[in-house]
C-alpha cells in the first residue's frame, strides 16, 4: 500500500520536488521496506502513538505532553493523521526557555494548545504531498503549518525541511498505519497575537507598523471568529449529499467562521534605500503617489489619517488583504502551475481587490518568483513595470533569519521594493484583461479553508448570509470544489450554485474606464438558464448555460493552420456574444482549453463604465422554465474584466 502511495506521489510531483527527490531518493522514507533502514523507521504496523512509545529516548517527553493533554490515545486509534513530533531535546529546550521544570508545570490550557498545534487530523501528508508552502489542511488548533525546504551546504547539500520557519524536520515521512510522523527539532508554537501586534514586534518593520497605527488600519485587522455563526453538527460532520459535476458528493460546512488577513510589508531597509527614514518621510512619499493616482482627492484629507481617502491610509491599506493567503495562494502554483498553466505563452496570474477602496493588485508567478504588479512575460518586462517581489519562506529565512510571520488571525510577507498603486500600476499594469477566479470573489472561500486542496476530494458548503461580498436568496446553495486538474475549469476549481438561486456578487474595482464583463463557464444540459444584472439593470437576454460550442448559434469552428481563418471565426463568435477559451491553460498532457476543451467557453455579458468610488454588483438569477425543483446547477468558474483598450485594440486581443 505504501509503495503505491509513494509512486502516486512521484507521478504528481512538481518539477522542483521531482529533481530534489531524484537527487535524494535514498533519504526519503516514503516507502516502507521489509529490511532495516538506518535512517528511517519501517512503521507499517504501528500507529503514530506506538512509534513514539517504541522510542522513548527520542519521544518520551512529547508522549508525556500528549498524554497530559489527552491526545495520545487519539493517535492510537483509526484515522488519518500527520504528526510533527518534537524530540526530547526539543521539548527540554522549550521547557528551559519558559522556565518550566517539567511537562507537569505547563498550564493545562497551554499544554492542550501545544498538542493540537502538532497534529493534523484531516490527512496524512508526506513531504512529497505538500505542493505549496503550507500543509494542505489546518492543524487541530485551526492553524496552517507553513512548510519550506532548503539545501544544507554543510551537509552535502542535503535537502532540509522546515515547518513554521524555525523548526527543522530531522526525520521525515515515517509511515504509520494511521498516517505519517515527521520528527522536528523545535516545539511548534502558535502566536496568540493579532496580525498588527506581530508586525509591531518585528524590529525590521518599524516604519510600516507606525503607519499602520497612525491610520488606525490596525483596528481593521483585529477580528478573528464570527460569534454569530452557527452550523449544526450534522452539516459539519456528516454533510449534505448532493449531485455535482456528474458525481455524487457530500458538502460539508465549516464548523467556525474566521476573519483572517494578509499584509505585504516592506522592511525598513527598503524604505531607507528610497530616502525614507521617518514616518514623516513616509507620509510625504504616500502623498506624492496617491495625489497623482486619485487627483480628485488631492489635498482634501491630508491631516485625517484615518480617512480612507487619506494618502497614507491608502498606502497602508493597499498592502492589506481581507483574507489569509500564503506564498502559494496569490498566483497559480504547485501542480496547477506545473501541469496546467501554459507559461510558454503567458505568466500565471491572479487579480485581487485590496483593502484600499478602488485599488486592485496583480500577482504573477514568473521565473520561479511571486511578483506584485509586474507586467510582462518571463524575463521580458514592460518598461517601468518590473513589479515587487514577494519573498518566500526560504528567502525570508536567509535574508532576515527565522521569523514568526503567522499570527492568530493572519500572516505577513516581506517585499523587496515599495508596493504602491501609482499611475504606472493604474494606467499600465492593470490595463489588461483581468481573469478573476470565482474562488477569489469572497474572502470566506479562503478564510474558511474552502479554496485549494489540490488532489484532495473536498466540497465545502457555504452558509447563506455568511459569504462576504455575496448576497444569496434562501433557496440558493453555494459550495466550493477543490482543485482538480482534470476538470474543464480554469485552475481546476469552481463554485457550485444550486437550487432556485438568486445570487449577487460584489465585483473588484478596476481603474475607471469602459470594460467588457465576461463569464467563463463550462456548458452542459444540467446548467440551466440565468438572467444576469449589473447593479440590478438586466444585461440583455437570459444566458443559456446549456449552449455549447457545438450549437449552431455559437458559430464555433476548431482552429486550423490558417490564422486568418481562426481570427475570422473569433470575430464571428464575438459578434454572437461568445469567445473560445484561453490558450494559456489546459488539462495535464493536453494542448490547451482553446484547442481541446470546446465545452469551456466565455460569454460576453455586457459592457459597463466603471467609475471611481462606486460599487458594482453582478446578479445571477435562475430563470429556467423547467420544474423549479429540478436538480440544476451552475458551475461558476471565473469572470473577466477587459478594458476597451484591449478588447477593441486595432491589433486584436491576445488569446491567452
Coordinates of N, CA and C in Angstrom, one line a residue, residues 12 14 131-132 331-343 348 452-455 482-487 489-493 584-588:
X12 N 2.9 12.8 -9.3 CA 2.3 14.1 -9.1 C 3.3 15.2 -8.7
X14 N 5.7 18.2 -8.6 CA 6.1 19.3 -9.5 C 7.6 19.2 -9.8
X131 N 2.5 20.5 -1.9 CA 2.9 21.2 -3.1 C 3.1 22.7 -3.0
X132 N 2.5 23.3 -2.0 CA 2.7 24.7 -1.8 C 3.6 25.0 -0.6
X331 N -1.0 33.6 -6.7 CA -1.0 33.3 -8.2 C -0.8 31.8 -8.3
X332 N -1.3 31.2 -9.4 CA -1.2 29.7 -9.6 C 0.2 29.2 -9.2
X333 N 0.2 28.1 -8.5 CA 1.4 27.5 -8.0 C 1.2 26.0 -8.0
X334 N 2.3 25.3 -7.5 CA 2.2 23.8 -7.4 C 1.9 23.1 -8.7
X335 N 1.2 22.1 -8.6 CA 0.9 21.2 -9.7 C 0.0 21.9 -10.8
X336 N -0.9 22.8 -10.3 CA -1.7 23.6 -11.3 C -0.8 24.4 -12.2
X337 N 0.2 25.0 -11.6 CA 1.2 25.8 -12.4 C 2.0 24.9 -13.3
X338 N 2.5 23.8 -12.7 CA 3.4 22.9 -13.5 C 2.7 22.2 -14.6
X339 N 1.5 21.7 -14.4 CA 0.9 20.8 -15.3 C -0.2 21.5 -16.1
X340 N -0.8 22.6 -15.7 CA -1.9 23.1 -16.4 C -1.7 24.5 -17.0
X341 N -0.9 25.4 -16.3 CA -0.7 26.7 -16.9 C 0.3 26.7 -18.0
X342 N 0.0 27.2 -19.1 CA 0.9 27.2 -20.3 C 1.8 28.5 -20.2
X343 N 2.8 28.4 -19.4 CA 3.6 29.5 -19.2 C 4.5 29.9 -20.4
X348 N 1.6 32.9 -15.2 CA 0.4 32.6 -14.4 C 0.0 33.8 -13.5
X452 N -8.7 25.6 -2.8 CA -7.5 24.9 -2.9 C -7.6 23.4 -2.8
X453 N -6.9 22.8 -1.9 CA -7.0 21.3 -1.6 C -6.7 20.5 -2.8
X454 N -5.6 20.8 -3.5 CA -5.3 20.1 -4.7 C -5.2 18.6 -4.5
X455 N -6.0 17.9 -5.3 CA -5.9 16.4 -5.3 C -6.6 15.8 -4.1
X482 N -12.8 21.5 -4.6 CA -11.3 21.5 -4.5 C -10.7 21.6 -5.9
X483 N -9.4 21.9 -6.0 CA -8.7 22.0 -7.2 C -8.5 20.6 -7.8
X484 N -8.9 20.4 -9.0 CA -8.8 19.1 -9.7 C -8.3 19.4 -11.2
X485 N -7.1 19.0 -11.5 CA -6.5 19.4 -12.8 C -7.3 18.8 -14.0
X486 N -8.1 17.8 -13.8 CA -8.8 17.2 -14.9 C -10.1 17.8 -15.2
X487 N -10.5 18.8 -14.3 CA -11.8 19.5 -14.6 C -11.6 20.4 -15.8
X489 N -12.4 23.3 -15.9 CA -12.5 24.6 -15.3 C -11.1 25.2 -15.1
X490 N -11.1 26.6 -15.3 CA -9.8 27.3 -15.1 C -9.4 27.1 -13.6
X491 N -8.1 26.8 -13.5 CA -7.5 26.5 -12.2 C -8.0 25.2 -11.5
X492 N -8.8 24.5 -12.3 CA -9.3 23.2 -11.8 C -10.4 23.3 -10.7
X493 N -11.0 24.5 -10.5 CA -11.9 24.6 -9.4 C -13.2 25.3 -9.9
X584 N -3.9 29.7 -22.6 CA -2.8 29.7 -21.5 C -3.1 28.8 -20.4
X585 N -4.1 27.9 -20.6 CA -4.4 26.9 -19.6 C -5.0 25.6 -20.2
X586 N -4.7 24.5 -19.6 CA -5.2 23.2 -20.2 C -5.1 22.1 -19.2
X587 N -5.7 21.0 -19.5 CA -5.5 19.8 -18.7 C -4.1 19.2 -18.8
X588 N -3.7 18.5 -17.8 CA -2.4 17.9 -18.0 C -2.2 17.0 -19.2

